Structure formats: structure tokens, C-alpha cells
XYZ file of C-alpha atoms in Angstrom:
465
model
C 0.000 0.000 0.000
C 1.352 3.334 -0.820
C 2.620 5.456 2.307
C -0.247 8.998 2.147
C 1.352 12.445 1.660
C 3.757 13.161 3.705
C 2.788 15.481 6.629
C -1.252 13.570 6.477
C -0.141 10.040 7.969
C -2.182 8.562 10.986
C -0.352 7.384 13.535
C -0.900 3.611 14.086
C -0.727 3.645 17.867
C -2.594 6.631 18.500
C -2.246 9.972 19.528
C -2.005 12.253 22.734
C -5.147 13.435 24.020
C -3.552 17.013 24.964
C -0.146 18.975 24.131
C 0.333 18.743 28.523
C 0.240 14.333 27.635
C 2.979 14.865 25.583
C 4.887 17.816 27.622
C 4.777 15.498 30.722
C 5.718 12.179 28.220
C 8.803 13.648 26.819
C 9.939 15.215 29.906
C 9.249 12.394 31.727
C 11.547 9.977 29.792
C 14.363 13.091 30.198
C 13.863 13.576 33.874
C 15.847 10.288 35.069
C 18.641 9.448 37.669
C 21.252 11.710 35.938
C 19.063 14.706 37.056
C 19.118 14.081 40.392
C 22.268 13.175 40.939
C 24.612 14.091 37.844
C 23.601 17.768 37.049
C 23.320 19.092 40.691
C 26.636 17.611 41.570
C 28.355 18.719 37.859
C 27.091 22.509 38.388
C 28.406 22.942 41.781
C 31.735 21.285 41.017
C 32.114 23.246 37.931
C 31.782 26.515 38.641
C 27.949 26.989 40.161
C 26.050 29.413 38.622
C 28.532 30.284 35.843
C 28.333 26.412 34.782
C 24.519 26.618 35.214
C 24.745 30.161 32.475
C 26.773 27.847 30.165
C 24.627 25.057 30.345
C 21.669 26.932 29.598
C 23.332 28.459 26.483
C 24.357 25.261 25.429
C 20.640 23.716 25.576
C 19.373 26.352 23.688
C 21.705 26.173 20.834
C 22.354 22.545 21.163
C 19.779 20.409 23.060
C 16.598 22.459 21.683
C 17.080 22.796 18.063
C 18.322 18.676 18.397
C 14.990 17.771 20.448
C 12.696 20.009 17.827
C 14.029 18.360 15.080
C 13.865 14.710 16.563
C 9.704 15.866 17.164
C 9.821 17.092 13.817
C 10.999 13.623 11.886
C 8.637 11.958 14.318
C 5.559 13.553 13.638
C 6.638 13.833 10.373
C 7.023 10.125 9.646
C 4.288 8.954 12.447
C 6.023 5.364 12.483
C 8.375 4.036 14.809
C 12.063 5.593 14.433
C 13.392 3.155 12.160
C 10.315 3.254 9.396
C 9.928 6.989 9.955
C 13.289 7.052 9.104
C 13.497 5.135 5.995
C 9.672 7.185 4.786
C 11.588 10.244 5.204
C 14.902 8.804 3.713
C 13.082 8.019 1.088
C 11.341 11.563 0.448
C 13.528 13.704 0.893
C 16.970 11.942 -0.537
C 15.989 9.108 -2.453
C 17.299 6.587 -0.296
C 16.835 4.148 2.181
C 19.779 4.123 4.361
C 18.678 6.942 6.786
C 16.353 4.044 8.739
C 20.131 3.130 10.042
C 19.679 6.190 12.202
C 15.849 4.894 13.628
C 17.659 1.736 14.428
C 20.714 3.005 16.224
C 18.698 5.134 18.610
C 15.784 1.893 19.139
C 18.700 -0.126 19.913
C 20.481 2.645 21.741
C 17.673 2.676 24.244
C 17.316 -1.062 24.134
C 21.116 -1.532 25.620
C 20.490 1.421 28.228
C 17.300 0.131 29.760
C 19.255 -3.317 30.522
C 21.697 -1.925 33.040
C 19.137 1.401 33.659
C 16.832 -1.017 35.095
C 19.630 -2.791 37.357
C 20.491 0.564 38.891
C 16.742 1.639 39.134
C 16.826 -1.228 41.419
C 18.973 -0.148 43.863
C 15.831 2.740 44.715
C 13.483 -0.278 45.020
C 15.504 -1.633 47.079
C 16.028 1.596 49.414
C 12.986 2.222 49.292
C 12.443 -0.808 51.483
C 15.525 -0.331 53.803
C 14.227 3.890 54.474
C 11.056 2.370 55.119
C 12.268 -0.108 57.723
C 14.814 2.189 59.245
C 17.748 0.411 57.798
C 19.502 3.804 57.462
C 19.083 4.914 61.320
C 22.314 5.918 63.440
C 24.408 4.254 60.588
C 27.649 5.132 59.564
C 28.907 5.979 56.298
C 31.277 2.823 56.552
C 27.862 0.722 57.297
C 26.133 2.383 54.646
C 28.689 1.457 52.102
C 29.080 -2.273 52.992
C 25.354 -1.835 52.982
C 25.337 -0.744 49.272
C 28.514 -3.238 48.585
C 26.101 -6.318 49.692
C 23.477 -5.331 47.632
C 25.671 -4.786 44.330
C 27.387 -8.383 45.473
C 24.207 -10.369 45.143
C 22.725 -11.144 42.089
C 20.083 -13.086 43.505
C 19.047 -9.726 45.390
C 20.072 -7.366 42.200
C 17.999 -9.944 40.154
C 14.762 -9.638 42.085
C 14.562 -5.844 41.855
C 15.859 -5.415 38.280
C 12.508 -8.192 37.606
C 10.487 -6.111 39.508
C 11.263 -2.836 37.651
C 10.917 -4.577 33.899
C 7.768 -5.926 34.976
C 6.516 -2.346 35.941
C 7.644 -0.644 32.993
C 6.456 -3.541 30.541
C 2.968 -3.414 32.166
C 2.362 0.203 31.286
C 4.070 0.340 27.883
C 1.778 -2.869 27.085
C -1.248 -0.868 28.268
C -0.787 1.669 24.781
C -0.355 5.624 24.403
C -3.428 6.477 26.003
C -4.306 3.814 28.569
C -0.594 3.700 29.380
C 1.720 5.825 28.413
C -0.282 8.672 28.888
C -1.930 7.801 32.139
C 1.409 6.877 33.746
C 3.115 10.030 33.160
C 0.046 11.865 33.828
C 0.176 10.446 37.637
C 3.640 9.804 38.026
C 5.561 13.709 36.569
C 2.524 15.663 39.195
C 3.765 12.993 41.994
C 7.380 13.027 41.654
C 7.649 16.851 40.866
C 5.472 17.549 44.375
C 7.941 15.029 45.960
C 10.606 17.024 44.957
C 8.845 20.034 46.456
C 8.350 18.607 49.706
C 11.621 17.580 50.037
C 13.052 21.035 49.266
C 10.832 22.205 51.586
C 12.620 19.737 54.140
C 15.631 20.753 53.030
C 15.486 24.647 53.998
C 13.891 23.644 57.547
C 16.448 20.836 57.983
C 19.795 21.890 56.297
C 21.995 24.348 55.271
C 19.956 25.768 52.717
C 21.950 28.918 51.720
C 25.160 26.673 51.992
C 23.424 24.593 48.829
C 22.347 27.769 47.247
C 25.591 28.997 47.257
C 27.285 25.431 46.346
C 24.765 25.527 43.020
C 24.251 29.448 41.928
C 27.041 31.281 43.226
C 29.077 31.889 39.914
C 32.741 31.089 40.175
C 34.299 32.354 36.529
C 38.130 30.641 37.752
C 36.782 27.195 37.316
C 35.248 28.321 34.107
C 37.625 26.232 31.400
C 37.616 24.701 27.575
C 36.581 21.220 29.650
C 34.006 22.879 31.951
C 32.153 23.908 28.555
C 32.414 20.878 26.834
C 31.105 19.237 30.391
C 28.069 21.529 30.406
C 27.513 20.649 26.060
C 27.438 17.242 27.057
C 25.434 17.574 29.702
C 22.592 19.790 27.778
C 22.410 16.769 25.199
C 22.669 13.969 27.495
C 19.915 15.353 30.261
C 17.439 16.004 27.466
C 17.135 11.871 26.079
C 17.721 13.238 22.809
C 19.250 10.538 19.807
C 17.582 7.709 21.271
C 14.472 7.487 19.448
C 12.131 8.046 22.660
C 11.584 11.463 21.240
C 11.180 10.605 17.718
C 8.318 7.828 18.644
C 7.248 10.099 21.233
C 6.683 13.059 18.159
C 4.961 9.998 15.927
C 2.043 10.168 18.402
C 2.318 14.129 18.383
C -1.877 15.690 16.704
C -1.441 17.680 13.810
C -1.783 21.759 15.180
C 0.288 21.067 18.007
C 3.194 23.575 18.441
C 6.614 21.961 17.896
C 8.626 24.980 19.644
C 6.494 25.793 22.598
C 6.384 22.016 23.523
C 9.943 20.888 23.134
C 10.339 24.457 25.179
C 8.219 23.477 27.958
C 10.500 19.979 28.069
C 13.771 21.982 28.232
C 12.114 24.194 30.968
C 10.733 21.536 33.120
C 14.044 19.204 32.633
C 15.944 22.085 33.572
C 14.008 22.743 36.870
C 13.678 19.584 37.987
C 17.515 19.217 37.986
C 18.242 22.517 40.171
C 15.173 21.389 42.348
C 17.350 18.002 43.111
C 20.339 20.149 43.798
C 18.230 22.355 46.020
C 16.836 19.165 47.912
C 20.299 17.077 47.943
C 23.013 19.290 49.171
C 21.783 21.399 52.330
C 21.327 17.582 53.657
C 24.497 16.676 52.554
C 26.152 19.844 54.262
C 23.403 20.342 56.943
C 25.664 16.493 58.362
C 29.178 17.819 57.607
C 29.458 15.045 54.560
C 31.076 15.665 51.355
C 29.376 15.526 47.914
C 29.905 12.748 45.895
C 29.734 11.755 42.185
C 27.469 9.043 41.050
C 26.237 6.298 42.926
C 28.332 7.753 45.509
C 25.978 10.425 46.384
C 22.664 8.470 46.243
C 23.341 5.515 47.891
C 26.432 5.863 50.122
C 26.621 9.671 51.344
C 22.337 10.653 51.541
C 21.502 7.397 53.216
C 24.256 8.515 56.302
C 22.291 11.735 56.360
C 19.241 10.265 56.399
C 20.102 7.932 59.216
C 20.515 11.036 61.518
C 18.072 13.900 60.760
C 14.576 14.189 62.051
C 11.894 11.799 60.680
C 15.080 10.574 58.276
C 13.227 7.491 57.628
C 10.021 9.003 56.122
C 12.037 11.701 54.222
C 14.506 8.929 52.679
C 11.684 6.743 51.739
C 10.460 9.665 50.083
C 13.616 10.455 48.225
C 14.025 6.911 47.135
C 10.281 6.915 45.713
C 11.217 9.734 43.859
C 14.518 8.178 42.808
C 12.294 5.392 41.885
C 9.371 7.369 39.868
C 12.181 9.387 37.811
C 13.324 6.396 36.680
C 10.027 4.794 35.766
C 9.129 7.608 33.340
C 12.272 7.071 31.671
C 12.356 3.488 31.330
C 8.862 3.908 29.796
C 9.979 5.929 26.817
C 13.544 3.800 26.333
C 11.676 0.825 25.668
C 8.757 2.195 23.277
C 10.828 2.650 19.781
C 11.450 -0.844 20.201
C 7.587 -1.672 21.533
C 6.285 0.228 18.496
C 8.394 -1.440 15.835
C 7.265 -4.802 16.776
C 3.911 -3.776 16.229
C 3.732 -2.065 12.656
C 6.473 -4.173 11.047
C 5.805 -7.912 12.449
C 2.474 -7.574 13.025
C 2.473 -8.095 16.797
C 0.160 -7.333 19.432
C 1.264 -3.792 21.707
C 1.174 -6.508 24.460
C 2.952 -9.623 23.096
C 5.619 -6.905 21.767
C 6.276 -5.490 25.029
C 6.365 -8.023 26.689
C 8.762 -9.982 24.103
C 10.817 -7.065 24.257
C 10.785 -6.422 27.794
C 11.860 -10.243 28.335
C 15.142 -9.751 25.631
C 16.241 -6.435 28.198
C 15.374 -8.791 31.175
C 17.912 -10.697 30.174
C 20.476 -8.950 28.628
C 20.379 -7.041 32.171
C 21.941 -9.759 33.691
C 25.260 -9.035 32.174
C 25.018 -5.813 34.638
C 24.257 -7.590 37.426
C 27.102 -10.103 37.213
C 29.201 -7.736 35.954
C 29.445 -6.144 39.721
C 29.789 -9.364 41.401
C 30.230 -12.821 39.515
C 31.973 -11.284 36.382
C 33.696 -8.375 38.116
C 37.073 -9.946 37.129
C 35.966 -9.873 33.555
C 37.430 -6.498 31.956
C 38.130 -4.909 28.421
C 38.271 -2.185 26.322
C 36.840 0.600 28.916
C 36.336 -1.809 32.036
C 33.418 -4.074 33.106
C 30.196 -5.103 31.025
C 28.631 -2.620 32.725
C 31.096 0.270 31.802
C 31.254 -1.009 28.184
C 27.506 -1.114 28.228
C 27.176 3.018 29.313
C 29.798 4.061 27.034
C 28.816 2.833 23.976
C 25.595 3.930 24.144
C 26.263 7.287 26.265
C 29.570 8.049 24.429
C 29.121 6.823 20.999
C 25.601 5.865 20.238
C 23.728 8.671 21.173
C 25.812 11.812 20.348
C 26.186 9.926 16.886
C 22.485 9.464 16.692
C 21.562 13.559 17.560
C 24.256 14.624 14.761
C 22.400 12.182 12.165
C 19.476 13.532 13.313
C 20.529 17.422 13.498
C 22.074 17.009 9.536
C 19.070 15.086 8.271
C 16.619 17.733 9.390
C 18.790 20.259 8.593
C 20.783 19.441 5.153
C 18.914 16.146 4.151
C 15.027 17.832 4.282
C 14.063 20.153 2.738
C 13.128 24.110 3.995
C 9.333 23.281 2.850
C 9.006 20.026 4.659
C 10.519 21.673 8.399
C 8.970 24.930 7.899
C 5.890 23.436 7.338
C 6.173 20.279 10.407
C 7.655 23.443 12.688
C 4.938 25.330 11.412
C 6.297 28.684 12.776
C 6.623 30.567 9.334
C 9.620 30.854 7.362
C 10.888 34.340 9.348
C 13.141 34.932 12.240
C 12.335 32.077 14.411
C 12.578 29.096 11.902
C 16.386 30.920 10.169
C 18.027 30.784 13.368
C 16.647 26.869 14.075
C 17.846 26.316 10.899
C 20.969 27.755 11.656
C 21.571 25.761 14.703
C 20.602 22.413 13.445
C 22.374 23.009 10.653
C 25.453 24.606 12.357
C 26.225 24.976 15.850
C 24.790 21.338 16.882
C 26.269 19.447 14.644
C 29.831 21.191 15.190
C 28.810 21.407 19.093
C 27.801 16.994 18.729
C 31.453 16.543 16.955
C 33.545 17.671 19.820
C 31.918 15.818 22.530
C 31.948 12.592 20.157
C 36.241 13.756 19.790
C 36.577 14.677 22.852
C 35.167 11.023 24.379
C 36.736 9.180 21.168
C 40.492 11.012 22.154
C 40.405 10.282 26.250
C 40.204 14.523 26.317
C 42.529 15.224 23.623
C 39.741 18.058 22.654
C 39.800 20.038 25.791
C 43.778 19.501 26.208
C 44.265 21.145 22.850
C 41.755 24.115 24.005
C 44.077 24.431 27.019
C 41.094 22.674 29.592
């Protein structure tokens, strides 16, 4: 059957009911653990508020025009990434090869949700020990055998990595509107008023002007060639852009729907979300005379210490781990529906019997995470574990290559008609200087960090970082 004219397909899973489903969708899969954790910590070791400045530049230049155009293609094509793709390929250049791009960012998310989910349940599993007082009068050398006997079991990493793939399976199963929608609809409201309350806990409990000052003040003398390229990668990297959630996210986009002042609202509410964490994590951290800590660190071996000695520590670090727990939901939710959504329109599947059968393949390719920290922690190449081969290929290579695919197709491969009239903002002003970025200042922006990562830093040592 012949595709219809471009720009008039019909989605074949359905649509958003409202622009707010698909505000709260998209931001949802970009609000994850790197926001609570990553950003906050990045901005206040980097130069506070003058790393926060640069950030922001860099996600308007480099994250928004990336994210638009991603929307763009998707609504454009309304197919899964790789057949929207290949339709558009196949429009605008005469060729087929582009669906290479739809299937590097479906598999992309497919390899991040495997060990996503395995450290998504480490908050399951905190939940439960906040909840029981497992954190109470504990000290940060009990907390950390703590976390070291949980990372050393499989049997217990198993359980809760099951638990979480059966979670986000069951609500990607359920469709866009029965599911998707009505999951994000509940769960961005709930974790964003967690994140509130815990503020608010923050500024009666800690040393809230210390963590102000740790986050805003602007300190120009840390302000280097590596600093920037820190704060690029972390305006690409914090939005989920180049791994097809967006794209099938945009697929399900209606017709009339404004491109600019959604993907807008996403940068907005992806942005404040992140300086909400930092507002919420490090007046704790300071209020108990620890030290803030990068990754994992931070979460599960410094805030758990904390929480083991403030007032009513056990209800607020249940809380936190819920919230831990609900950020990561939303994001596994839009990882795993590229791949959901192929399954369906090209083999014919059931939504259910594809999520599931999809769900089951991550399920078990997970597992190579979980031994990798106990059973097969011996086992290293190339850039260290399974587990640290697993997040940089996909955070280092995969996904920076997928956003400069997807910045030069919208911006060199289609043509002006077809994104002026998807963007549908007029051919003025406003859609010259998107061009100009796509076409531009993201791509060149996309290059370095994929040289920088490729070189080990060779980038920022030739800028003098």
C-alpha cells in the first residue's frame, strides 16, 4: 500500500489526548537518575552558577534545536524511528539508508534500559531499607558495605531489576493512552510535588543557603575549555535526545500542536527539575558535615548517612528513594517504546505480546550488569566491566552519533518546505536561526563531545582545559 502524503499520515498507535500528555511524556523519559544526581553535583563542582549560564546556552543552541528536530521527523514520519526514518529517507533523498539512524537510537535505548533497570533497582531496594529504618544511626562505613552487599548479590540485584521490567512492561503494554499517557500523567505531578516537599525539608532541615551557594554562586576561575564541553554534554545527554524516545514520542504528536512551545516546555521543566534536586540534595548533605559525591556515591552511600541522623530521616529517605524510583520509571517507559512500536507495525504483533517480548530480551540482557558487579567483576576490556562497556557505547558513541544524524538530516537532508511546514512557525526569524543551529552549531557542538570522548580529552587539552 502506498505510504499517504507526507505530513497527512495517521499514527498507528494513536495519539495524545492534549499537548500537557505529551509535555509530561517527553519530559518524563528526560527527567531520570542523571538529574538528580549528575547535574546538581556537575554545576556545583564546575563553577555553580557560571556552569549553570553555560549550560543553559548550550541547551538552547544545542539540546533544543536537536529535540525540535527529533519531534519534527517523528511527527513527520508517524512510524516508529526506524520506518519513519526510511519514509523520510526516502522523500527527501531518495534513499533508504537513513532508517540506520531509527535503528541506532531503538537499539540505543534497548542496551540502556538493561543496566538502567539494574540501577533503578537499587531505589526499590532503598525504598524498602528507608522504610524499615535500615539507614538509622548508621555510619557511612555501614552504609557502604550496605550498598557493597546489595551490588554483590545477584540473587538480590535480580529480584529488583525483575520487579522494575515488569513495571515498565505493564504500562508500555497498556498503549499511548491507557498507558503511556496515564502513567506520566500520575507519576511527573507525583514526583515533581515530591521534589517540592523535600526542598521544603531541606530549607527547615539543612543548610539551605550553603546549597544555594554550592549551586548558583558563579565562580568564573573554574570556568575552562573542559568545563564547557562538560556543560555541552550535559545539555544533550539530560534532554534523552538521539535515542528514538523522542522521535516515537513526536509519531504520536496531533497535527496543530506547536513543535517549539512544547519541546520548550520539556527543556524548561528538565531544567528545573535538575536545580530542584540540587536544592533538595546538598543542604542535607552539608546540613551532616558530609562531602558531595559523584554518582552512585551520592545516592546511595553519602544521603543514606544523612538520612540515618536527621529528624523523621526514615520518612524523608523513603520519600527520596520513591522519587529516585518514579524518575526512573518515566524514563524506562519511553527507552523501551521505539522498540515496543516497531514490533507492532512491522511484524504484526500485538502492543502486548511486543512489550512483553521485548521487555523479556532487556530482562535478560540485564543480567550481564548484574554479574558484571559481582560474579563477572574480574571480567574487563576495552573501557572496564560489562557494565562500563555497556554506558559508554551507548552514552559516548551511540547517542551523540544518533543527535548529529538527526541534526544534519533535518537540517541538510530535508528540505526548507518540509521543516517549515512540520515546525509550522513561518519561514521568518524564528525558523532561520533553528535552521541555523541544526544546521550549524549542533552538529559542530555533537562533533567535539563525540572527539573529545573518542580522544580520552585530547579536545579540551588542545583548548588548554
Amino acid at each position: 500500500m502506498a505510504e499517504p502524503a507526507t505530513g497527512k499520515r495517521t499514527s498507528l498507535q494513536g495519539l495524545w489526548s492534549s499537548r500537557l500528555a505529551f509535555v509530561l511524556a517527553v519530559a518524563g523519559s528526560a527527567v531520570g537518575l542523571g538529574n538528580i544526581w549528575k547535574f546538581p553535583y556537575t554545576a556545583g563542582d564546575n563553577g555553580g552558577g557560571a556552569f549553570v549560564l553555560i549550560y543553559l546556552v548550550c541547551v538552547v543552541a544545542v539540546g533544543l534545536p536537536i529535540m525540535m528536530a527529533e519531534v519534527l521527523l517523528g511527527r513527520r514520519g508517524r512510524r516508529n524511528p526506524v520506518d519513519t526514518m526510511r519514509i523520510l529517507g526516502e522523500e527527501e533523498a531518495n534513499t533508504a539508508v537513513w532508517r540506520l539512524v531509527g535503528l541506532m537510537g531503538v537499539g540505543g535505548g534497548f542496551l540502556i534500559l538493561s543496566f538502567y533497570s539494574v540501577v533503578a533497582g537499587w531505589a526499590l531496594d532503598y525504598i524498602v531499607k528507608g522504610f524499615s529504618g535500615a539507614f538509622n544511626a548508621k555510619s557511612a562505613e555501614e552504609i557502604a558495605s550496605m550498598f557493597q552487599a546489595l551490588t554483590g548479590s545477584w540473587v538480590r540485584l535480580g529480584f529488583w531489576h525483575t520487579l522494575f521490567m515488569v513495571m515498565t512492561v505493564w504500562v508500555v503494554a497498556r498503549g499511548v493512552e491507557r498507558g503511556l499517557e496515564q502513567a506520566v500523567r500520575i507519576l511527573m505531578p507525583a514526583l515533581l510535588i515530591l521534589m517540592l516537599v523535600l526542598v521544603g525539608y531541606s530549607i527547615t532541615q539543612g543548610h539551605f543557603m550553603q546549597g544555594v551557594h554550592f549551586l548558583f554562586d558563579p565562580d568564573f576561575s573554574k570556568v575552562t575549555p573542559d568545563v564547557v564541553l562538560v556543560a555541552l554534554g550535559q545539555a544533550f545527554f539530560t534532554l534523552s535526545i538521539g535515542m528514538g524516545a523522542v522521535m516515537a514520542y513526536g509519531a504520536y504528536l496531533p497535527e496543530g500542536t506547536s513543535i517549539v512551545g512544547t519541546t520548550l516546555a520539556v527543556v524548561i521543566a528538565d531544567t528545573v527539575i535538575a536545580l530542584l534536586a540540587g536544592l533538595a540534595i546538598f543542604p542535607i548533605v552539608f546540613a551532616y558535615g558530609l562531602q558531595p559525591a559523584q554518582e552512585e556515591g551520592l545516592l546511595f552511600m553519602v544521603l543514606p548517612v544523612a538520612f540515618g541522623q536527621m529528624p523523621a530521616g526514615s520518612v524523608f529517605g523513603t520519600l527520596f528513594f520513591v522519587l529516585l524510583a518514579f524518575a526512573a520509571w518515566t524514563s524506562s517507559i519511553g527507552l523501551i517504546e521505539p522498540a515496543v512500536a516497531y514490533l507492532t507495525e512491522r511484524k504484526g504483533m500485538t502492543r502486548r505480546t511486543a512489550a512483553w517480548a521485548v521487555g523479556g530480551i532487556i530482562w535478560a540482557l540485564g543480567f550481564a550488569t548484574i554479574l558484571s558487579f559481582n560474579v563477572l567483576s574480574d571480567v574487563t576490556f576495552w573501557r572496564g566491566t560489562l557494565f562500563d562497556n555497556l554506558i559508554h557505547l551507548t552514552s559516548n558513541i551511540m547517542l551523540p552519533l544518533g543527535g548529529l544524524l538527526i541534526a544534519v538530516f533535518a537540517g541538510w537532508i530535508m528540505c526548507r518546505n518540509s521543516s517549515a511546514e512540520e515546525l509550522d512557525m513561518g519561514t521568518g526569524t524564528l525558523y532561520q536561526t533553528w535552521r541555523f543551529l541544526a544546521r550549524y552549531v549542533a552538529p559542530v557542538a555533537v562533533i567535539l563531545i563525540l572527539l573529545n570522548f573518542a580522544t580520552g580529552g585530547w579536545v579540551t587539552r588542545l583548548l588548554g582545559g
